[in-house]
Tab-separated table of C-alpha atoms in Angstrom:
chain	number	residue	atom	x	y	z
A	47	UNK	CA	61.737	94.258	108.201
A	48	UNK	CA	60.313	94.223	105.037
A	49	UNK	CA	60.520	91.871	101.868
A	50	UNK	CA	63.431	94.000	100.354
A	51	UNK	CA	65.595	94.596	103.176
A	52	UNK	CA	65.455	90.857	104.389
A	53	UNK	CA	66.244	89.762	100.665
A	54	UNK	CA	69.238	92.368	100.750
A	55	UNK	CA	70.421	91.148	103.958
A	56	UNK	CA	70.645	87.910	103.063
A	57	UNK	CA	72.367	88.732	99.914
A	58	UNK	CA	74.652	90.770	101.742
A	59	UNK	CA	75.581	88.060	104.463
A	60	UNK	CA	76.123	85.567	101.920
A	61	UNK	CA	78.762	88.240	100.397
A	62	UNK	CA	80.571	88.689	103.724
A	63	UNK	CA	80.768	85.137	104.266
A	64	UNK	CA	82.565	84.663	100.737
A	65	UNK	CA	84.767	87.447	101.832
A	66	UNK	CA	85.677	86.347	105.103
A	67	UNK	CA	86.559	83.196	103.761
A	68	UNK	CA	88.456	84.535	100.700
A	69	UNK	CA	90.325	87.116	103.425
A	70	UNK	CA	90.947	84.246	105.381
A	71	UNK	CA	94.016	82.762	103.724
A	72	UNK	CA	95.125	86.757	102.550
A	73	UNK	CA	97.574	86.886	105.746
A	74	UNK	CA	101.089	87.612	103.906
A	75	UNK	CA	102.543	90.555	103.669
A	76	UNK	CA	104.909	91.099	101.302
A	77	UNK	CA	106.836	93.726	99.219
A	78	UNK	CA	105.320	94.586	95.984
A	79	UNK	CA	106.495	95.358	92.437
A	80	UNK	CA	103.569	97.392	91.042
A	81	UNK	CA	102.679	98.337	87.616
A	82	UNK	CA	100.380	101.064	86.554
A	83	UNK	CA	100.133	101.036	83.037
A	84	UNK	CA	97.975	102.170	79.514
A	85	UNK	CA	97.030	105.452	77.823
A	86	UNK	CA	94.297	106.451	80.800
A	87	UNK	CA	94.831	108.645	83.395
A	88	UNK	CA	95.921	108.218	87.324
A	89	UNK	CA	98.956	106.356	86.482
A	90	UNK	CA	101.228	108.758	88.795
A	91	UNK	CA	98.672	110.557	90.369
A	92	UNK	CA	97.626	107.399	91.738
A	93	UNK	CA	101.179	106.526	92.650
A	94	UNK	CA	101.117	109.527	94.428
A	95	UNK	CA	98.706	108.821	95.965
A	96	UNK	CA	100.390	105.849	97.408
A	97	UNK	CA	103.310	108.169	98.753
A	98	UNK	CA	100.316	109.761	100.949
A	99	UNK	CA	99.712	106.640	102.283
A	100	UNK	CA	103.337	105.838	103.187
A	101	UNK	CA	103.175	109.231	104.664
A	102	UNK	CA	100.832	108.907	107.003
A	103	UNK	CA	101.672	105.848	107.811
A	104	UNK	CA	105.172	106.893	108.328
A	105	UNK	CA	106.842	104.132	105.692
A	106	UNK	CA	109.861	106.482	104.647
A	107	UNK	CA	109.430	106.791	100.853
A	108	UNK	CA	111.630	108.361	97.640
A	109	UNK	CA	110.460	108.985	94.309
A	110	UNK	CA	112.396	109.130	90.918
A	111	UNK	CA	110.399	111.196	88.378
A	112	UNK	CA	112.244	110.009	84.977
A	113	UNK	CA	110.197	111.895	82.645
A	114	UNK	CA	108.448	115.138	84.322
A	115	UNK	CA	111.354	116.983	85.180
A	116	UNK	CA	110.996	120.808	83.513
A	117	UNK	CA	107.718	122.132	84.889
A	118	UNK	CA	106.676	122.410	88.393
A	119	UNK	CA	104.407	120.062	89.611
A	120	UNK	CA	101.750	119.793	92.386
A	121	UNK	CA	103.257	116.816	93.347
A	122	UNK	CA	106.889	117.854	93.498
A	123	UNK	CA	106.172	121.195	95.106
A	124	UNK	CA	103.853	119.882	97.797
A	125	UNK	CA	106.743	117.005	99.051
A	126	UNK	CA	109.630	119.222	98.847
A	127	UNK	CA	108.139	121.469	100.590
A	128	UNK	CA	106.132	119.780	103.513
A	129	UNK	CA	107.532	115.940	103.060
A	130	UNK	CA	111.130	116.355	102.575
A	131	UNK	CA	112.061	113.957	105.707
A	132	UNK	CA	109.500	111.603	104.884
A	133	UNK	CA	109.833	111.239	100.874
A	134	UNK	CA	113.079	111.636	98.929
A	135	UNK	CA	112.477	113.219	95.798
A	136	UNK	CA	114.757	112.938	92.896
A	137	UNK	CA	114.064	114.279	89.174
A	138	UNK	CA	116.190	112.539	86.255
A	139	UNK	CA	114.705	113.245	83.292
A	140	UNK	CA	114.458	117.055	81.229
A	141	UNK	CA	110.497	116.708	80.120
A	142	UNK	CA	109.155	114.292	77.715
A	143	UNK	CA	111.460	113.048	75.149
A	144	UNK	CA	110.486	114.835	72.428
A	145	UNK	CA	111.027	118.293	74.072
A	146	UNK	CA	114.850	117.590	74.195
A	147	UNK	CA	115.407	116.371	70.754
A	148	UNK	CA	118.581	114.423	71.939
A	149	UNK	CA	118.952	111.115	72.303
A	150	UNK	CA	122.122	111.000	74.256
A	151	UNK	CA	120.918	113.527	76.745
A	152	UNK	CA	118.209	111.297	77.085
A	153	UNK	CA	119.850	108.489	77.747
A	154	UNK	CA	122.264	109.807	79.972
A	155	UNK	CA	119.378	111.624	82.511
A	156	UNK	CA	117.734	108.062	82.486
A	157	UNK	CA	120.628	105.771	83.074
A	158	UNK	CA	121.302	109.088	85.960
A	159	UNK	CA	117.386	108.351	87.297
A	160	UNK	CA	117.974	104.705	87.593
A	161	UNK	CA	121.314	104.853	89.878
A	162	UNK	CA	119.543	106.860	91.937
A	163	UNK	CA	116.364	104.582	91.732
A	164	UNK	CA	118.608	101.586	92.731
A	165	UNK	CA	120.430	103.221	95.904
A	166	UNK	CA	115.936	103.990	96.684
A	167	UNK	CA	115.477	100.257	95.968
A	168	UNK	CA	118.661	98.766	98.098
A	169	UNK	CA	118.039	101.242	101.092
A	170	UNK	CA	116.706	99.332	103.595
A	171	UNK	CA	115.270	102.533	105.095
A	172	UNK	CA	113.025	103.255	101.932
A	173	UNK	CA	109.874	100.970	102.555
A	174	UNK	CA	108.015	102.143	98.827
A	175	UNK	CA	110.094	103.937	95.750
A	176	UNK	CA	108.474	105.366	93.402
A	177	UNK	CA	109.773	105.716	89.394
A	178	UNK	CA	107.414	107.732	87.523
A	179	UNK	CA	107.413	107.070	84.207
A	180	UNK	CA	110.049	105.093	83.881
A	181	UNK	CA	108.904	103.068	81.296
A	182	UNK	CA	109.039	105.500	78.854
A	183	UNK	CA	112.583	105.393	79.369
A	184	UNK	CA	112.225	101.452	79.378
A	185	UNK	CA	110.080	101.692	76.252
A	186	UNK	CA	113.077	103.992	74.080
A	187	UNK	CA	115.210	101.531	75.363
A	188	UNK	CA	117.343	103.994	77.128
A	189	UNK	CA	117.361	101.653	80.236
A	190	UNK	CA	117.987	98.013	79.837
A	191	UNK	CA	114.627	95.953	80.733
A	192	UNK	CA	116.564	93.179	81.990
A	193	UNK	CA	118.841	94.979	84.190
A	194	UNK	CA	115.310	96.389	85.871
A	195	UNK	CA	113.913	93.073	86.441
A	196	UNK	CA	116.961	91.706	87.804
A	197	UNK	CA	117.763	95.025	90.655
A	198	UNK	CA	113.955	94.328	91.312
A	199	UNK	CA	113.779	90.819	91.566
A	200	UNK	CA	116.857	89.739	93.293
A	201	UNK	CA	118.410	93.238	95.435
A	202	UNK	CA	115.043	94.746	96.363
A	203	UNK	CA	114.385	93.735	100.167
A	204	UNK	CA	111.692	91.366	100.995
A	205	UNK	CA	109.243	94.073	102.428
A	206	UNK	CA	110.136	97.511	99.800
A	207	UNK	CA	106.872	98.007	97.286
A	208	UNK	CA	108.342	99.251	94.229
A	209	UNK	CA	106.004	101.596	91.995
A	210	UNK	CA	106.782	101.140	88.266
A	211	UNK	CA	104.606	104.055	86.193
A	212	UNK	CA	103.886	105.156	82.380
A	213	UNK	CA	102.501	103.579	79.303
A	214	UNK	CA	103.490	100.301	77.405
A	215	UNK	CA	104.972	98.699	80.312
A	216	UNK	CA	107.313	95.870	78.871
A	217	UNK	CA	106.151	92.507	78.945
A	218	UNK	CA	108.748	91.508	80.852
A	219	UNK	CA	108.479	94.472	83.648
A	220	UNK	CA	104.848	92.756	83.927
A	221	UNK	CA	105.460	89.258	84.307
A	222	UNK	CA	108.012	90.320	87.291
A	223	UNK	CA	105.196	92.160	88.338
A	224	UNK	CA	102.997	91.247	91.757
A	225	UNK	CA	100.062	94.117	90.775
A	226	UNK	CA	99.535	94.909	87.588
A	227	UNK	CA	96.977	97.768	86.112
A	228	UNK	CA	95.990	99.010	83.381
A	229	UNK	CA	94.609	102.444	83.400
A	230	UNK	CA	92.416	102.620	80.180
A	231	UNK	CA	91.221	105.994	78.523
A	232	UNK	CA	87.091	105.844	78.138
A	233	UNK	CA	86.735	109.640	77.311
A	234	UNK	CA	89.498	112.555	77.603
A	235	UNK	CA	88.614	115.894	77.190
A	236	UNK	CA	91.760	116.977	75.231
A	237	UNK	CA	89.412	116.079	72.243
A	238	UNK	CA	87.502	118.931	73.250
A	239	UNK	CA	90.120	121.789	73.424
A	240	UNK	CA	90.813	121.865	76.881
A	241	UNK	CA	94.273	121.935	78.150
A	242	UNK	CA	96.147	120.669	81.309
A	243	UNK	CA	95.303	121.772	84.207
A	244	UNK	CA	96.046	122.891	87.436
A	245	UNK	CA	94.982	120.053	90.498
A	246	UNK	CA	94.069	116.927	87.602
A	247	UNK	CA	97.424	116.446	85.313
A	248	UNK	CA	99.829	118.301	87.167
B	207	UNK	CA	125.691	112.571	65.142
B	208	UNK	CA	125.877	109.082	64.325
B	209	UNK	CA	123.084	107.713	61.835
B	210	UNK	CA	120.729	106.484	64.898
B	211	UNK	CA	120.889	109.771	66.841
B	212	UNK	CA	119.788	111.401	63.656
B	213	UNK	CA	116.958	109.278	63.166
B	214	UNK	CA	115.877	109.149	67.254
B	215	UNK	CA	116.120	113.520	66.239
B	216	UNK	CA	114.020	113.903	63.350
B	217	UNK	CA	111.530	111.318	64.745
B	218	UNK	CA	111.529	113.320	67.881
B	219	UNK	CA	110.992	116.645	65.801
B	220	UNK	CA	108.290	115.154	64.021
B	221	UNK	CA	106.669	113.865	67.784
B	222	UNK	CA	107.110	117.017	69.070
B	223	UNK	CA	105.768	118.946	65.918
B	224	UNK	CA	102.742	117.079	65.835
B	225	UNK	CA	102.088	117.122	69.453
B	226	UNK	CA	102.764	121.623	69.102
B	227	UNK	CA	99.636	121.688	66.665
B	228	UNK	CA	97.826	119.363	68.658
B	229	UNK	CA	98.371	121.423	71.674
B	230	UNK	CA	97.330	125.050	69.902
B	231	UNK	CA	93.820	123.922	69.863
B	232	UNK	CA	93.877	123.301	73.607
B	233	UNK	CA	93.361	126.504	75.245
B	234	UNK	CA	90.322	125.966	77.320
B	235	UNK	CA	89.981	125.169	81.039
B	236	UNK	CA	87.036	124.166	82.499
B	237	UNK	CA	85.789	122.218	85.345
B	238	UNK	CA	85.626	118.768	84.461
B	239	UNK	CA	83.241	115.546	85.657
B	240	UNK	CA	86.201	113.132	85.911
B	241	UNK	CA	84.810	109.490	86.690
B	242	UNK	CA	87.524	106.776	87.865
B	243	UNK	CA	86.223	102.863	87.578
B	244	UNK	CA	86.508	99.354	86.949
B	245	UNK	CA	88.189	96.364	88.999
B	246	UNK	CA	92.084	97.822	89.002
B	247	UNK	CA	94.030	99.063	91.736
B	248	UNK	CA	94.371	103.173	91.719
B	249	UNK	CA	90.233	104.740	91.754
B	250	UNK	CA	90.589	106.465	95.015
B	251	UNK	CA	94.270	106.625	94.857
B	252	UNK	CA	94.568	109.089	91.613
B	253	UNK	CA	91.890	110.770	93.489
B	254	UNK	CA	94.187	111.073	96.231
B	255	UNK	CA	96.874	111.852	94.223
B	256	UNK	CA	95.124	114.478	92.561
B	257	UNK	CA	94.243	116.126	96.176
B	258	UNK	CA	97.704	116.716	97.091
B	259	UNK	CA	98.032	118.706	93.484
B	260	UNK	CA	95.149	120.778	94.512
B	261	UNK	CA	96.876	121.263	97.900
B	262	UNK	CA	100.298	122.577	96.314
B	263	UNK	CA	98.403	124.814	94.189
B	264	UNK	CA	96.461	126.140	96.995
B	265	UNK	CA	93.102	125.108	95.373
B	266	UNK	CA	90.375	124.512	98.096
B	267	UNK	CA	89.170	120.811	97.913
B	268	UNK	CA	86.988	118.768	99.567
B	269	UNK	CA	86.425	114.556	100.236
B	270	UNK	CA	83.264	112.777	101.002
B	271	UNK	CA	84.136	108.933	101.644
B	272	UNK	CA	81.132	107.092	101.172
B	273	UNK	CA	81.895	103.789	102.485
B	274	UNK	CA	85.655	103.199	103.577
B	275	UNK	CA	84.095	104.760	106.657
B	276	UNK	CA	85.074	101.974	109.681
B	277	UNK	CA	88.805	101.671	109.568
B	278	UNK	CA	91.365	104.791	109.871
B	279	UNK	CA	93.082	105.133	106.168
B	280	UNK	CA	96.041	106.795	105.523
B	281	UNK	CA	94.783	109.496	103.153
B	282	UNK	CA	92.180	110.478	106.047
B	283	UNK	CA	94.907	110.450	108.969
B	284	UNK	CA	97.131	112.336	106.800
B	285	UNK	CA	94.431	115.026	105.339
B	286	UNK	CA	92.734	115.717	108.857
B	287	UNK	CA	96.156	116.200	110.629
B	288	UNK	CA	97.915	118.348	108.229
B	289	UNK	CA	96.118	119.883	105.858
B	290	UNK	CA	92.408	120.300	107.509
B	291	UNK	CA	92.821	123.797	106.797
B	292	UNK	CA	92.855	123.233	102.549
B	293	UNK	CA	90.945	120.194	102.553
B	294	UNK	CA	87.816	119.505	103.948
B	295	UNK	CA	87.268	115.875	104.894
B	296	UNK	CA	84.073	114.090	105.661
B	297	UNK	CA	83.326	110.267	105.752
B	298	UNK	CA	79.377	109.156	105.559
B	299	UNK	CA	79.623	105.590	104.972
B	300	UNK	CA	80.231	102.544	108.120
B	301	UNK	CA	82.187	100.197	105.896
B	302	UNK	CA	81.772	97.743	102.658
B	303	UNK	CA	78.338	97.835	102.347
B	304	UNK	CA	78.386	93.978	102.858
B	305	UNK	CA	79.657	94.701	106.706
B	306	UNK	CA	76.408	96.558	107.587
B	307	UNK	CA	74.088	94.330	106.199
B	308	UNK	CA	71.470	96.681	107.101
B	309	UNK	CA	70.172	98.449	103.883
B	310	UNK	CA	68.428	101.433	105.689
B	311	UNK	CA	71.257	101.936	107.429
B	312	UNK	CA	73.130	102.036	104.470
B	313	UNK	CA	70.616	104.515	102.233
B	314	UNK	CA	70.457	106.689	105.158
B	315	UNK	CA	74.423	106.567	105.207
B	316	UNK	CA	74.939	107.394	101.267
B	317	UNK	CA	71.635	110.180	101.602
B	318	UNK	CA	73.987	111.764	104.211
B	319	UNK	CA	77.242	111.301	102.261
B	320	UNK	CA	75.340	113.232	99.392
B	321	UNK	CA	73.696	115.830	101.187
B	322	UNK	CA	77.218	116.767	102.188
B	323	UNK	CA	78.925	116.273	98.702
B	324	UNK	CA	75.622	118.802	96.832
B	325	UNK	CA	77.263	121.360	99.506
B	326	UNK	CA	80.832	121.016	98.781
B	327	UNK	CA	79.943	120.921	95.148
B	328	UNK	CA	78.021	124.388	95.185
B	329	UNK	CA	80.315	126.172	97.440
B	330	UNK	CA	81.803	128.402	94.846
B	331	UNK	CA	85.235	128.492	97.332
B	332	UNK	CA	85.569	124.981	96.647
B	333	UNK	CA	87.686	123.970	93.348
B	334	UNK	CA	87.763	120.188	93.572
B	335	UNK	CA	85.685	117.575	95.184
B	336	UNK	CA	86.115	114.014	95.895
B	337	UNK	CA	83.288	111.455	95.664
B	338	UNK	CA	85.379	108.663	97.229
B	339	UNK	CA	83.410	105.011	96.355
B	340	UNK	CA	80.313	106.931	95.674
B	341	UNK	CA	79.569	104.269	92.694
B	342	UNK	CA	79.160	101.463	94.920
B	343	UNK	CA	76.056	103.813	96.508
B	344	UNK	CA	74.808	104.369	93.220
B	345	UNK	CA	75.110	101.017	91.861
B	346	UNK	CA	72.854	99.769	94.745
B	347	UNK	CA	70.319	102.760	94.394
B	348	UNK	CA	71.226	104.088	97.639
B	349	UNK	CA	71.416	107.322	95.687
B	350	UNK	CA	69.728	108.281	92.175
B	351	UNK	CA	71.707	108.434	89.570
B	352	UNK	CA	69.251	111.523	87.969
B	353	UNK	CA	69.631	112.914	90.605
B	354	UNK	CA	73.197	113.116	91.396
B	355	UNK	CA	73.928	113.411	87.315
B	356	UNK	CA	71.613	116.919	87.756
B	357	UNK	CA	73.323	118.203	90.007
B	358	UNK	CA	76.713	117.491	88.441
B	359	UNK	CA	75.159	119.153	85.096
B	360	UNK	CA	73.318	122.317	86.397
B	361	UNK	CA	74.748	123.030	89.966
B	362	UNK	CA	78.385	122.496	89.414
B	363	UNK	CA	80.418	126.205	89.321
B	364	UNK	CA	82.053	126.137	85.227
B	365	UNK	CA	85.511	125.849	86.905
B	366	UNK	CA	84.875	122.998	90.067
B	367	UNK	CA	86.184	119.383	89.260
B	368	UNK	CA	84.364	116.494	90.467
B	369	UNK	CA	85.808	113.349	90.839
B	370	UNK	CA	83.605	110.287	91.350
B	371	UNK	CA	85.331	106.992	92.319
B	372	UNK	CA	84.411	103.330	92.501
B	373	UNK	CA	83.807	100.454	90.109
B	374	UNK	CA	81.205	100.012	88.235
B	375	UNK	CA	80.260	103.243	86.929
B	376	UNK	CA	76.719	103.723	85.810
B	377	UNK	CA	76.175	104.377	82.124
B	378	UNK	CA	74.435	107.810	82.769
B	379	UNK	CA	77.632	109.231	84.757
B	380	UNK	CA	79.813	108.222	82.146
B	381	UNK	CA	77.730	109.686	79.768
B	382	UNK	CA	77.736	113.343	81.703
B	383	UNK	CA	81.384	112.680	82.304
B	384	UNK	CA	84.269	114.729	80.530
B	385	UNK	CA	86.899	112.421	81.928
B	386	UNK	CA	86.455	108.526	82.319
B	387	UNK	CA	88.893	106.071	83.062
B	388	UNK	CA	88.919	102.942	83.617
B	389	UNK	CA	90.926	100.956	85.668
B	390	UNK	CA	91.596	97.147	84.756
B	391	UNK	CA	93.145	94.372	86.899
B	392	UNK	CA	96.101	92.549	84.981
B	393	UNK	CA	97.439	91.477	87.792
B	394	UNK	CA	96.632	91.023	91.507
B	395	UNK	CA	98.557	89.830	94.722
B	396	UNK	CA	95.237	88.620	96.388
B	397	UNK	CA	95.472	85.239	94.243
B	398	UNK	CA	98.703	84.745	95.691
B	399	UNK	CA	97.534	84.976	99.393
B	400	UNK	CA	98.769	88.699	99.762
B	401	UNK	CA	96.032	90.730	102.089
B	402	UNK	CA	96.063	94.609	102.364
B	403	UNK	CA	98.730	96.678	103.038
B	404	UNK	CA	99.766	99.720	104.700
B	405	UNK	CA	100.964	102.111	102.054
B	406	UNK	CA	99.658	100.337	99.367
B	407	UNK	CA	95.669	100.011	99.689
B	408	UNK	CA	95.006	102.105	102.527
């Protein structure tokens, strides 16, 4: 073995020992509230990519889309279609708020999204719920923050993960909050003309 | 309409006005070099997410793992059992490259990984291809950064996305990149004793 490779493999042993040790007391399992938050991408795709998971796994799953509710998406489509006993799927909202121009619509599809959200989150047959941009409708304050925090904190079951999406997440929502992200934009190419598209927004 | 529900319309009108001219300009498409990184949850699970779009919209895609190779994730299980016929799947990497502890093993591992992904990415069939962790094999120089940036510059087809996963993200990928985000912990169940869970991180 030469100089390098004994150097890396003793860098590399002292790494797994840290992590073995730092693994060691990681034994709970628990039900999470997570967050995924900021103006960056992945927010929901990456939730969605959670659903997968649960999928495969076979952790039945729902998902409340607040926001995205007047074009098709990938997303939607694909579990409908294929995942329907696996993943509920419920739609509340009628596109992003400025496409409906009414407030009271608005808040009437929202306060609709989160009854169905909170028969997800009570069901002890649901193991991860997913509400997609909800905190838009958190941020317009069409949904009351506190009420949220409460259902999650005290009536979701000890083992349900609970998948809170969209940009300025409440403070509150995060402190409640077991896993919190922020997904930060570095470079978007909207600034360079190009549109949405198929397979990476939608 | 009472006075608020005026204002929340002409504010909305004004959102959504703004947000019509921004949108004219974007007309392009274009295959995009879309780079996921940094220490937050959701790198490989937007990629994921972004999978199952390609999926519904019957856009070939393909995944090279390139070092969650040892244990059986969800994504994998769920991809080679259901949808092997719109996704191809392969996995080059053994594990954390701190499991092997054998750095040729490793290079030989990531070279592998990469002679598969320069395949996918050239195969004019294929519309979207997953680098799953392949950072991690460039930030050790199991792989050359020229080289791989080259390839994602000269041998990419104009309409195939690329998305390359894992944290730290080397200056002269983000640089080639069209899409970069970056994923920051806020908050994390590990320091509270939680270990990894089914649904959740795998």
């Amino acid at each position: 073995m030469d100089e390098a490779a004994r150097r890396h493999n003793e860098k590399m042993k002292r790494i797994k020992a840290a992590r073995d040790r730092m693994m060691q007391d990681k034994t709970e399992e628990k039900g999470l509230i997570i967050v995924h938050t900021g103006a960056g991408k992945g927010k929901s795709s990456s939730g969605f990519g959670m659903i997968m998971r649960c999928i495969a796994h076979r952790m039945p799953c729902a998902v409340v889309q607040f926001i995205k509710g007047t074009w098709q998406t990938g997303e939607r489509q694909l579990l409908e279609e294929k995942f329907a006993d696996e993943c509920r799927f419920f739609v509340s909202g009628e596109g992003f708020t400025w496409e409906t121009q009414d407030r009271d619509r608005d808040i009437a599809a929202a306060r609709h999204g989160w009854e169905l959200a909170k028969a997800q989150i009570r069901d002890p047959a649901i193991r991860f719920v997913l509400l997609d941009e909800i905190n838009i409708a958190l941020r317009y304050d069409y949904l009351d923050i506190e009420e949220v925090v409460d259902v999650l904190l005290t009536e979701k079951p000890p083992m349900t993960h609970v998948c809170l999406t969209g940009r300025n997440a409440k403070q509150e929502l995060i402190e409640a909050a077991d896993l919190v992200t922020e997904m930060s934009l570095i470079k978007h190419p909207f600034r360079d003309g190009i549109k949405a598209q198929q397979g990476v927004e939608f």
